[in-house]
Each structure stands twice: as structure tokens, then as C-alpha cells.
């Protein structure tokens, strides 16, 4: 029951993260005990955690940041329609800062597993463990983001210096939106109640008239779209 709750719970907090790890450990321990009379099966269960952890201990190397950005944007769009729940970070429920964090984490994990890049999988784990609110992302929390020069209101400001995936954080730090390109923005909007894509020039949305600062994920700051991974 603990494992089911841990896996299905969309809230990402320190309590939920610790609870999930404890639930997995308890489920593994109980399964080991149930298999105590079947040694081959017990051995398979015993080595399962090692197999799961292997991708996180592989050597790290340069990540393909162009592919990472493509996956990140695809992950953002795939979450369109997910309901808004404060503190949530899952495909079915997410909040404003959880939306870009979840999309980027999934891109790290996908690249790490498909290319056997331990640096990417460790970065995924680091971002999962270290939460960040909209306000924190606007302040460069843990070096996640870097500030851009574009400021103002989404309705009026220039988009010429923005790249798809860049973040807009309200001056109050209460909300965050993600630029998709072509004047489109995606957000987990508490007013609408779900993740939605709007045109920043034409569509009516109160966040488009709020003062914002813009930011870029540090991993996308390299001009040549490739960076050397530094393990957190």
C-alpha cells in the first residue's frame, strides 16, 4: 500500500521523496522475505536494486544538448491538459514550476538511459531530489537557470532574444511560464485549472499582462549546443 501511494502520489516534496524511497525499500524487503524458500527467485530479487542503480553509476560524458532541448520541448507539449495541483510534478497533475522541471528531468533520464550516460542520469536524480519553486528558478537556485535581458510583459515584450524552452517568471515569483516559440507559451495555470498553451500576443490570459523576468536553463546556455557534464 505504501508503494502504491508513493508511486501514484503526484506531489513532489521532501516528505514524498523520502516516503517513496522507504516504500521501495520496504517492498524489496518484504519480497525478499516472501521468497526466502525459493533461493533462485530470492537471488533475482536481491540483485534487482543493483540492476536499477547501474545507470546512475556509469561514467559521465558530454550530453547532446540539442537532443536534450528537443526532448524537453516534446515533454512540455505532452503534458498539455494535465490538471493543476499545487506542488505536483507528474504527467496527470502538475503545478507551474513542476511543469518545466518535470519536462527537463525526463529529458535527462531519457538521454541517460538510451546513451548509457551516467552524467545525464545523475543530473536527473539531482534535479528530482532538489526541488525549486517558480521564485527559486527566477533566482538561479542551485545554478539551474541564468537570467536573460528580456523583461517586461509577455503581451508587449520582444521575443527576439528568446529560445524555445526559456522561462518567464512573474516579478512576484508566484508563477512561471515556458516559451515554446512562435509566440506560444505553455503554463500550468491555476486560474484555468490545467496545463494550457496560449498565444502571448492574441490570447487573453492575466499572466500575459504581469511583469516578468526571463531565464534560460543553464544546460541550454552553450552556443554549440553541447556541454561537458559536471556531476553535481
Coordinates of N, CA and C in Angstrom, one line a residue:
X1 N 0.8 -1.2 0.0 CA 0.0 0.0 0.0 C 0.9 1.3 0.0
X2 N 1.9 1.2 0.8 CA 2.9 2.4 0.8 C 3.4 2.6 -0.6
X3 N 3.8 1.5 -1.3 CA 4.4 1.6 -2.6 C 3.4 2.2 -3.6
X4 N 2.2 1.7 -3.6 CA 1.2 2.3 -4.5 C 0.9 3.7 -4.2
X5 N 0.8 4.1 -3.0 CA 0.6 5.6 -2.7 C 1.8 6.4 -3.1
X6 N 3.0 5.9 -2.9 CA 4.3 6.6 -3.3 C 4.4 6.8 -4.8
X7 N 4.0 5.8 -5.5 CA 4.1 5.8 -7.0 C 3.1 6.7 -7.6
X8 N 1.8 6.7 -7.1 CA 0.7 7.4 -7.7 C 0.6 8.8 -7.1
X9 N 1.2 9.1 -6.0 CA 1.1 10.5 -5.4 C 1.9 11.5 -6.4
X10 N 1.2 12.5 -6.9 CA 1.8 13.5 -7.8 C 2.6 14.5 -7.1
X11 N 2.5 14.7 -5.8 CA 3.2 15.8 -5.1 C 4.6 15.4 -4.9
X12 N 5.5 16.4 -5.3 CA 6.9 16.2 -5.1 C 7.4 17.1 -4.0
X13 N 7.7 16.5 -2.8 CA 8.2 17.3 -1.7 C 9.2 16.4 -1.0
X14 N 9.9 16.9 -0.1 CA 10.9 16.1 0.6 C 10.3 14.9 1.3
X15 N 9.1 15.2 1.9 CA 8.4 14.1 2.6 C 8.0 13.0 1.6
X16 N 7.5 13.4 0.4 CA 7.1 12.4 -0.6 C 8.3 11.6 -1.2
X17 N 9.4 12.3 -1.4 CA 10.6 11.7 -1.9 C 11.1 10.7 -0.9
X18 N 11.3 11.1 0.3 CA 11.7 10.1 1.3 C 10.8 8.9 1.5
X19 N 9.5 9.3 1.5 CA 8.5 8.2 1.5 C 8.5 7.2 0.4
X20 N 8.8 7.7 -0.8 CA 8.9 6.8 -1.9 C 10.1 5.9 -1.8
X21 N 11.3 6.4 -1.3 CA 12.4 5.6 -1.2 C 12.2 4.5 -0.1
X22 N 11.5 4.9 1.0 CA 11.2 4.0 2.1 C 10.2 2.9 1.6
X23 N 9.3 3.3 0.8 CA 8.3 2.4 0.3 C 9.0 1.3 -0.6
X24 N 9.9 1.8 -1.5 CA 10.6 0.8 -2.3 C 11.5 -0.1 -1.5
X25 N 12.1 0.4 -0.5 CA 13.0 -0.4 0.4 C 12.1 -1.4 1.1
X26 N 11.0 -1.0 1.6 CA 10.1 -1.9 2.3 C 9.5 -3.0 1.4
X27 N 9.1 -2.6 0.2 CA 8.6 -3.6 -0.8 C 9.7 -4.6 -1.1
X28 N 10.9 -4.1 -1.3 CA 12.0 -5.1 -1.6 C 12.3 -6.0 -0.4
X29 N 12.2 -5.5 0.8 CA 12.5 -6.3 2.0 C 11.4 -7.4 2.1
X30 N 10.2 -7.0 2.0 CA 9.0 -7.9 2.1 C 9.1 -9.0 1.0
X31 N 9.4 -8.6 -0.2 CA 9.6 -9.6 -1.3 C 10.7 -10.6 -1.0
X32 N 11.8 -10.1 -0.5 CA 12.9 -11.0 -0.2 C 12.5 -12.0 0.9
X33 N 11.7 -11.5 1.8 CA 11.2 -12.4 2.9 C 10.2 -13.5 2.3
X34 N 9.4 -13.1 1.4 CA 8.4 -14.0 0.8 C 9.1 -15.0 -0.1
X35 N 10.2 -14.6 -0.6 CA 10.9 -15.6 -1.5 C 12.0 -16.4 -0.8
X36 N 12.0 -16.3 0.6 CA 13.1 -16.9 1.3 C 13.2 -18.4 1.1
X37 N 12.2 -19.1 0.7 CA 12.2 -20.6 0.4 C 12.5 -20.9 -1.0
X38 N 12.6 -19.9 -1.8 CA 12.9 -20.1 -3.3 C 14.1 -19.3 -3.6
X39 N 15.3 -20.0 -3.4 CA 16.6 -19.3 -3.5 C 16.9 -18.7 -4.8
X40 N 16.6 -19.3 -6.0 CA 16.8 -18.6 -7.3 C 16.0 -17.3 -7.4
X41 N 14.8 -17.4 -7.0 CA 13.9 -16.2 -7.1 C 14.4 -15.1 -6.1
X42 N 14.8 -15.6 -4.9 CA 15.3 -14.6 -3.9 C 16.6 -13.9 -4.4
X43 N 17.4 -14.7 -5.1 CA 18.7 -14.1 -5.7 C 18.4 -13.1 -6.7
X44 N 17.4 -13.4 -7.6 CA 17.0 -12.4 -8.6 C 16.5 -11.1 -8.0
X45 N 15.7 -11.3 -6.9 CA 15.2 -10.1 -6.2 C 16.3 -9.3 -5.5
X46 N 17.3 -10.0 -5.0 CA 18.4 -9.4 -4.3 C 19.3 -8.5 -5.3
X47 N 19.4 -9.0 -6.5 CA 20.3 -8.2 -7.4 C 19.5 -7.1 -8.2
X48 N 18.1 -7.1 -8.0 CA 17.3 -6.1 -8.7 C 17.7 -4.7 -8.4
X49 N 17.9 -4.3 -7.1 CA 18.4 -2.9 -6.9 C 19.7 -2.6 -7.5
X50 N 20.6 -3.5 -7.6 CA 21.9 -3.3 -8.3 C 21.6 -3.0 -9.8
X51 N 20.8 -3.7 -10.4 CA 20.5 -3.5 -11.8 C 19.8 -2.2 -12.1
X52 N 19.0 -1.8 -11.1 CA 18.3 -0.5 -11.3 C 19.3 0.7 -11.1
X53 N 20.3 0.5 -10.2 CA 21.2 1.6 -9.9 C 22.3 1.7 -10.9
X54 N 22.6 0.7 -11.7 CA 23.7 0.7 -12.6 C 23.7 2.0 -13.5
X55 N 22.6 2.4 -14.1 CA 22.7 3.6 -15.0 C 23.1 4.8 -14.3
X56 N 23.0 4.9 -12.9 CA 23.4 6.1 -12.2 C 24.9 6.1 -11.8
X57 N 25.6 4.9 -12.1 CA 27.0 4.9 -11.7 C 27.9 4.7 -13.0
X58 N 27.3 4.8 -14.1 CA 28.0 4.8 -15.4 C 28.8 6.0 -15.5
X59 N 30.0 6.0 -16.3 CA 30.7 7.2 -16.5 C 29.9 8.3 -17.2
X60 N 30.2 9.5 -16.8 CA 29.5 10.7 -17.4 C 30.3 11.2 -18.6
X61 N 29.7 11.8 -19.6 CA 30.4 12.4 -20.7 C 29.5 13.5 -21.3
X62 N 30.0 14.1 -22.3 CA 29.2 15.2 -22.9 C 27.8 14.8 -23.3
X63 N 26.9 15.7 -22.9 CA 25.5 15.4 -23.3 C 25.2 16.1 -24.6
X64 N 24.3 15.5 -25.4 CA 23.8 16.1 -26.7 C 22.7 17.1 -26.3
X65 N 23.1 18.4 -26.1 CA 22.1 19.4 -25.6 C 21.0 19.7 -26.6
X66 N 21.4 19.6 -27.9 CA 20.3 19.8 -28.9 C 19.2 18.8 -28.8
X67 N 19.6 17.5 -28.6 CA 18.6 16.5 -28.4 C 17.9 16.7 -27.1
X68 N 18.6 17.1 -26.1 CA 18.0 17.3 -24.8 C 16.9 18.4 -24.9
X69 N 17.2 19.4 -25.6 CA 16.2 20.5 -25.8 C 15.0 20.0 -26.6
X70 N 15.2 19.2 -27.6 CA 14.1 18.7 -28.4 C 13.2 17.8 -27.5
X71 N 13.8 17.0 -26.7 CA 13.0 16.1 -25.8 C 12.3 16.9 -24.8
X72 N 13.0 17.9 -24.3 CA 12.4 18.8 -23.2 C 11.1 19.5 -23.8
X73 N 11.2 20.0 -25.0 CA 10.0 20.7 -25.6 C 8.9 19.7 -25.9
X74 N 9.3 18.5 -26.3 CA 8.3 17.5 -26.6 C 7.6 17.1 -25.3
X75 N 8.4 17.0 -24.2 CA 7.8 16.6 -22.9 C 6.8 17.7 -22.4
X76 N 7.2 18.9 -22.6 CA 6.3 20.0 -22.3 C 4.9 19.9 -23.0
X77 N 5.0 19.7 -24.3 CA 3.7 19.6 -25.0 C 2.9 18.4 -24.7
X78 N 3.6 17.3 -24.3 CA 2.9 16.1 -23.9 C 2.1 16.2 -22.6
X79 N 2.5 17.2 -21.8 CA 1.8 17.4 -20.6 C 0.6 18.4 -20.7
X80 N 0.4 18.9 -21.9 CA -0.8 19.8 -22.2 C -2.1 19.1 -21.8
X81 N -2.9 19.8 -20.9 CA -4.1 19.2 -20.5 C -4.1 18.6 -19.1
X82 N -2.9 18.4 -18.5 CA -2.7 17.8 -17.2 C -3.3 18.8 -16.2
X83 N -4.0 18.3 -15.2 CA -4.7 19.2 -14.2 C -3.6 19.9 -13.3
X84 N -4.0 21.1 -12.9 CA -3.2 21.9 -12.0 C -3.4 21.4 -10.6
X85 N -2.3 21.0 -9.9 CA -2.3 20.7 -8.5 C -1.0 21.3 -7.9
X86 N -1.2 22.2 -6.9 CA 0.0 22.8 -6.3 C 0.9 21.8 -5.7
X87 N 2.2 21.9 -6.1 CA 3.2 21.0 -5.6 C 3.4 19.7 -6.3
X88 N 2.6 19.5 -7.4 CA 2.6 18.3 -8.1 C 3.6 18.3 -9.3
X89 N 4.1 17.2 -9.6 CA 5.1 17.0 -10.7 C 4.9 15.6 -11.3
X90 N 3.8 15.5 -12.1 CA 3.5 14.2 -12.7 C 2.8 14.5 -14.1
X91 N 2.7 13.4 -14.9 CA 2.1 13.6 -16.2 C 0.6 14.0 -16.1
X92 N -0.1 13.6 -15.0 CA -1.5 13.8 -14.9 C -1.8 15.0 -14.0
X93 N -0.9 15.5 -13.2 CA -1.1 16.6 -12.3 C 0.2 17.3 -12.1
X94 N 0.2 18.6 -12.2 CA 1.5 19.4 -12.1 C 1.2 20.8 -11.7
X95 N 2.1 21.5 -11.2 CA 2.0 23.0 -10.9 C 2.9 23.7 -11.8
X96 N 2.9 25.1 -11.7 CA 3.6 25.9 -12.7 C 5.1 25.6 -12.7
X97 N 5.8 25.5 -11.6 CA 7.2 25.2 -11.7 C 7.5 23.8 -11.9
X98 N 6.6 22.9 -11.5 CA 6.7 21.5 -11.8 C 6.7 21.1 -13.2
X99 N 6.0 21.9 -14.0 CA 5.9 21.6 -15.5 C 7.2 21.6 -16.2
X100 N 8.0 22.7 -16.1 CA 9.3 22.7 -16.8 C 10.3 21.8 -16.1
X101 N 10.2 21.7 -14.8 CA 11.2 20.8 -14.1 C 10.9 19.3 -14.5
X102 N 9.7 18.9 -14.6 CA 9.4 17.5 -14.9 C 9.8 17.3 -16.4
X103 N 9.5 18.2 -17.3 CA 9.9 18.0 -18.7 C 11.4 17.9 -18.9
X104 N 12.2 18.7 -18.1 CA 13.6 18.7 -18.3 C 14.2 17.4 -17.6
X105 N 13.7 17.0 -16.5 CA 14.1 15.8 -15.8 C 13.9 14.6 -16.7
X106 N 12.8 14.5 -17.4 CA 12.5 13.4 -18.2 C 13.5 13.3 -19.4
X107 N 13.8 14.5 -19.9 CA 14.8 14.6 -21.0 C 16.2 14.1 -20.5
X108 N 16.6 14.5 -19.3 CA 17.9 14.0 -18.8 C 17.8 12.4 -18.7
X109 N 16.7 11.9 -18.1 CA 16.6 10.5 -17.9 C 16.6 9.7 -19.2
X110 N 15.9 10.2 -20.2 CA 15.8 9.6 -21.5 C 17.2 9.5 -22.1
X111 N 17.9 10.6 -22.1 CA 19.2 10.6 -22.7 C 20.2 9.7 -22.0
X112 N 20.1 9.7 -20.6 CA 21.0 8.9 -19.8 C 20.8 7.4 -20.1
X113 N 19.5 7.0 -20.2 CA 19.2 5.6 -20.4 C 19.5 5.1 -21.8
X114 N 19.2 5.9 -22.8 CA 19.4 5.5 -24.2 C 20.8 5.6 -24.6
X115 N 21.6 6.4 -24.0 CA 23.0 6.6 -24.4 C 24.0 6.0 -23.4
X116 N 23.4 5.5 -22.3 CA 24.3 5.0 -21.2 C 25.2 6.0 -20.7
X117 N 24.7 7.2 -20.5 CA 25.4 8.3 -20.0 C 25.1 8.5 -18.5
X118 N 26.0 8.1 -17.6 CA 25.7 8.2 -16.2 C 25.6 9.7 -15.7
X119 N 26.3 10.6 -16.4 CA 26.1 12.0 -16.1 C 24.7 12.5 -16.2
X120 N 24.1 12.1 -17.3 CA 22.7 12.5 -17.5 C 21.7 12.0 -16.5
X121 N 21.9 10.7 -16.2 CA 21.0 10.1 -15.2 C 21.2 10.6 -13.8
X122 N 22.5 10.9 -13.5 CA 22.7 11.6 -12.2 C 22.2 13.0 -12.1
X123 N 22.2 13.7 -13.2 CA 21.6 15.0 -13.2 C 20.1 14.9 -13.1
X124 N 19.5 13.9 -13.7 CA 18.1 13.7 -13.4 C 17.8 13.5 -12.0
X125 N 18.6 12.6 -11.3 CA 18.4 12.4 -9.9 C 18.6 13.6 -9.0
X126 N 19.6 14.4 -9.4 CA 19.9 15.6 -8.7 C 18.7 16.6 -8.8
X127 N 18.1 16.8 -10.0 CA 17.0 17.7 -10.1 C 15.8 17.1 -9.4
X128 N 15.6 15.8 -9.4 CA 14.4 15.2 -8.7 C 14.5 15.5 -7.2
X129 N 15.7 15.3 -6.7 CA 15.9 15.4 -5.2 C 15.8 16.9 -4.8
X130 N 16.3 17.8 -5.6 CA 16.4 19.2 -5.2 C 15.3 20.0 -5.9
X131 N 14.2 20.3 -5.2 CA 13.1 20.9 -5.7 C 13.4 22.4 -5.9
X132 N 12.5 23.1 -6.7 CA 12.7 24.5 -7.0 C 11.4 25.1 -7.3
X133 N 11.0 26.1 -6.6 CA 9.8 26.9 -6.9 C 10.0 27.8 -8.1
X134 N 8.9 28.4 -8.5 CA 9.0 29.4 -9.6 C 9.9 30.6 -9.1
X135 N 9.8 31.0 -7.9 CA 10.6 32.1 -7.4 C 12.1 31.7 -7.3
X136 N 12.3 30.4 -6.9 CA 13.7 29.9 -6.8 C 14.3 29.8 -8.2
X137 N 13.6 29.4 -9.2 CA 14.1 29.3 -10.6 C 14.4 30.7 -11.1
X138 N 13.6 31.7 -10.7 CA 13.9 33.0 -11.1 C 15.1 33.6 -10.4
X139 N 15.5 33.0 -9.4 CA 16.7 33.5 -8.6 C 17.9 32.6 -8.9
X140 N 17.9 31.7 -9.9 CA 19.0 30.9 -10.2 C 19.3 29.8 -9.2
X141 N 18.3 29.3 -8.5 CA 18.5 28.3 -7.5 C 19.4 27.1 -8.0
X142 N 20.5 26.9 -7.2 CA 21.5 25.8 -7.5 C 22.1 25.9 -8.9
X143 N 22.1 27.1 -9.4 CA 22.6 27.2 -10.8 C 21.8 26.6 -11.9
X144 N 20.5 26.3 -11.6 CA 19.6 25.7 -12.6 C 19.4 26.6 -13.8
X145 N 19.3 27.9 -13.5 CA 18.9 28.9 -14.6 C 19.9 30.1 -14.6
X146 N 19.9 30.8 -15.8 CA 20.6 32.0 -15.9 C 19.7 33.1 -16.3
X147 N 19.8 34.3 -15.9 CA 18.9 35.4 -16.3 C 19.2 35.9 -17.7
X148 N 18.1 36.3 -18.4 CA 18.2 36.9 -19.7 C 17.8 38.4 -19.6
X149 N 18.1 39.1 -20.7 CA 17.9 40.6 -20.6 C 16.5 40.9 -20.9
X150 N 15.7 40.0 -21.5 CA 14.3 40.3 -21.9 C 13.5 40.4 -20.6
X151 N 12.9 41.6 -20.4 CA 11.9 41.8 -19.3 C 10.7 42.5 -19.8
X152 N 9.7 42.6 -19.0 CA 8.5 43.3 -19.3 C 7.3 42.5 -19.1
X153 N 6.3 42.7 -20.0 CA 5.1 41.9 -20.0 C 5.0 41.1 -21.3
X154 N 4.6 39.8 -21.1 CA 4.6 38.9 -22.3 C 3.8 39.4 -23.4
X155 N 2.7 40.1 -23.1 CA 1.9 40.7 -24.2 C 2.6 41.7 -25.1
X156 N 3.6 42.4 -24.4 CA 4.2 43.5 -25.2 C 5.7 43.3 -25.5
X157 N 6.4 42.5 -24.7 CA 7.9 42.5 -24.8 C 8.3 41.8 -26.1
X158 N 9.6 42.0 -26.4 CA 10.1 41.4 -27.6 C 10.5 39.9 -27.3
X159 N 10.2 39.1 -28.3 CA 10.6 37.6 -28.2 C 11.9 37.3 -29.0
X160 N 12.5 38.3 -29.6 CA 13.6 38.1 -30.5 C 14.8 37.4 -29.8
X161 N 15.0 37.6 -28.6 CA 16.2 37.0 -27.9 C 15.8 35.7 -27.1
X162 N 14.6 35.3 -27.2 CA 14.1 34.1 -26.5 C 14.3 32.9 -27.4
X163 N 14.6 31.8 -26.8 CA 14.6 30.5 -27.4 C 13.5 29.6 -26.9
X164 N 13.0 28.6 -27.7 CA 12.0 27.7 -27.1 C 12.6 27.0 -25.9
X165 N 11.8 27.0 -24.9 CA 12.2 26.4 -23.6 C 12.6 27.4 -22.5
X166 N 12.7 28.7 -22.9 CA 13.1 29.7 -22.0 C 11.9 29.9 -21.0
X167 N 12.2 30.4 -19.8 CA 11.2 30.6 -18.8 C 10.9 32.1 -18.5
X168 N 9.7 32.4 -18.2 CA 9.3 33.7 -17.8 C 8.7 33.6 -16.4
X169 N 9.3 34.3 -15.4 CA 8.9 34.2 -14.0 C 8.3 35.6 -13.6
X170 N 7.1 35.6 -13.1 CA 6.5 36.9 -12.7 C 7.3 37.5 -11.6
X171 N 7.3 38.9 -11.6 CA 8.1 39.6 -10.6 C 7.8 39.3 -9.2
X172 N 6.6 38.8 -8.9 CA 6.2 38.3 -7.6 C 6.8 37.0 -7.2
X173 N 7.2 36.2 -8.3 CA 7.7 34.9 -8.0 C 6.6 33.9 -7.9
X174 N 5.4 34.3 -8.2 CA 4.3 33.4 -7.9 C 4.0 32.4 -9.1
X175 N 4.5 32.7 -10.3 CA 4.1 31.9 -11.4 C 5.2 31.9 -12.4
X176 N 5.2 30.8 -13.2 CA 6.2 30.6 -14.3 C 5.5 30.1 -15.5
X177 N 6.0 30.6 -16.7 CA 5.5 30.2 -18.0 C 6.7 29.8 -18.8
X178 N 6.5 29.0 -19.9 CA 7.6 28.5 -20.7 C 7.3 28.9 -22.2
X179 N 8.3 29.5 -22.8 CA 8.1 29.9 -24.2 C 8.3 28.7 -25.1
X180 N 7.4 28.5 -26.1 CA 7.5 27.3 -27.0 C 8.0 27.8 -28.4
X181 N 8.1 29.1 -28.6 CA 8.4 29.6 -29.9 C 7.1 30.0 -30.7
X182 N 7.2 30.8 -31.7 CA 6.1 31.2 -32.5 C 5.0 31.9 -31.7
X183 N 5.4 32.7 -30.7 CA 4.5 33.5 -29.8 C 3.7 32.6 -28.8
X184 N 4.0 31.3 -28.8 CA 3.2 30.4 -27.9 C 3.9 30.2 -26.6
X185 N 3.1 30.1 -25.5 CA 3.6 29.9 -24.2 C 2.7 28.8 -23.6
X186 N 3.4 27.9 -22.8 CA 2.7 26.8 -22.1 C 2.9 27.1 -20.6
X187 N 1.8 26.8 -19.9 CA 1.9 27.0 -18.4 C 0.9 26.1 -17.7
X188 N 1.2 25.7 -16.5 CA 0.2 25.1 -15.6 C -0.5 26.2 -14.9
X189 N -1.7 26.6 -15.4 CA -2.3 27.8 -15.0 C -3.4 27.5 -13.9
X190 N -3.1 28.0 -12.7 CA -4.1 27.8 -11.6 C -5.5 28.4 -11.9
X191 N -5.5 29.4 -12.7 CA -6.8 30.0 -13.0 C -7.6 29.2 -13.9
X192 N -7.0 28.6 -14.9 CA -7.6 27.7 -15.9 C -7.9 26.3 -15.3
X193 N -6.9 25.9 -14.4 CA -7.1 24.6 -13.7 C -6.3 23.5 -14.4
X194 N -5.5 23.8 -15.5 CA -4.8 22.7 -16.1 C -3.7 23.3 -17.0
X195 N -2.9 22.5 -17.5 CA -1.8 22.9 -18.4 C -2.4 23.3 -19.7
X196 N -2.0 24.5 -20.2 CA -2.6 25.0 -21.5 C -1.6 25.8 -22.3
X197 N -1.8 25.9 -23.6 CA -0.9 26.6 -24.5 C -1.7 27.8 -25.0
X198 N -1.1 29.0 -24.9 CA -1.7 30.2 -25.3 C -0.8 31.0 -26.2
X199 N -1.4 31.9 -27.1 CA -0.6 32.8 -27.8 C -0.4 34.1 -27.0
X200 N 0.9 34.4 -26.8 CA 1.2 35.5 -25.9 C 0.8 36.9 -26.4
X201 N 0.5 37.0 -27.7 CA 0.1 38.3 -28.2 C -1.4 38.4 -28.3
X202 N -2.1 37.3 -28.7 CA -3.5 37.4 -29.0 C -4.4 36.9 -27.9
X203 N -4.0 35.9 -27.2 CA -5.0 35.3 -26.3 C -5.0 36.1 -25.0
X204 N -6.2 36.0 -24.4 CA -6.4 36.7 -23.1 C -6.1 35.8 -22.0
X205 N -5.1 36.2 -21.2 CA -4.6 35.5 -20.0 C -4.0 36.5 -19.1
X206 N -4.4 36.5 -17.8 CA -3.9 37.6 -16.9 C -2.4 37.5 -16.7
X207 N -1.8 36.4 -16.9 CA -0.3 36.3 -16.7 C 0.4 37.0 -17.8
X208 N -0.2 37.2 -18.9 CA 0.5 37.9 -20.0 C 0.6 39.4 -19.8
X209 N -0.1 39.9 -18.8 CA 0.0 41.4 -18.5 C 0.7 41.6 -17.2
X210 N 1.3 40.5 -16.6 CA 2.0 40.7 -15.4 C 3.5 40.9 -15.7
X211 N 4.2 41.8 -15.0 CA 5.7 42.0 -15.3 C 6.4 40.6 -15.0
X212 N 7.3 40.3 -15.9 CA 8.1 39.1 -15.8 C 9.6 39.4 -16.1
X213 N 10.4 38.5 -15.6 CA 11.8 38.4 -16.0 C 12.0 37.1 -16.7
X214 N 12.9 37.0 -17.6 CA 13.1 35.7 -18.4 C 14.4 35.0 -18.0
X215 N 14.4 33.7 -18.2 CA 15.5 32.9 -17.7 C 15.7 31.7 -18.7
X216 N 16.9 31.2 -18.7 CA 17.2 30.0 -19.5 C 17.8 29.0 -18.7
X217 N 17.4 27.7 -18.9 CA 18.1 26.6 -18.2 C 19.6 26.7 -18.5
X218 N 20.4 26.6 -17.5 CA 21.9 26.7 -17.7 C 22.4 25.7 -18.6
X219 N 21.8 24.5 -18.7 CA 22.2 23.4 -19.6 C 22.1 23.8 -21.0
X220 N 21.2 24.8 -21.3 CA 21.0 25.2 -22.7 C 21.7 26.5 -23.1
X221 N 22.6 26.9 -22.2 CA 23.3 28.2 -22.4 C 24.4 28.1 -23.4
X222 N 25.0 26.9 -23.6 CA 26.1 26.7 -24.5 C 25.7 27.1 -26.0
X223 N 26.6 27.8 -26.7 CA 26.3 28.2 -28.0 C 26.3 27.1 -29.0
X224 N 27.2 26.1 -28.8 CA 27.3 25.0 -29.7 C 26.4 23.8 -29.4
X225 N 25.5 24.0 -28.4 CA 24.5 23.0 -28.0 C 25.1 21.7 -27.5
X226 N 26.4 21.8 -27.1 CA 27.0 20.6 -26.4 C 27.7 21.1 -25.2
X227 N 27.6 20.5 -24.1 CA 28.3 20.9 -22.9 C 29.0 19.6 -22.3
X228 N 30.0 19.9 -21.5 CA 30.6 18.8 -20.7 C 29.9 18.7 -19.4
X229 N 29.4 17.5 -19.1 CA 28.6 17.3 -17.8 C 29.6 17.4 -16.6
X230 N 29.1 18.1 -15.6 CA 29.8 18.2 -14.4 C 28.9 17.6 -13.3
X231 N 29.3 16.5 -12.7 CA 28.4 15.8 -11.8 C 28.1 16.7 -10.6
X232 N 26.9 16.8 -10.2 CA 26.5 17.7 -9.1 C 27.2 17.1 -7.8

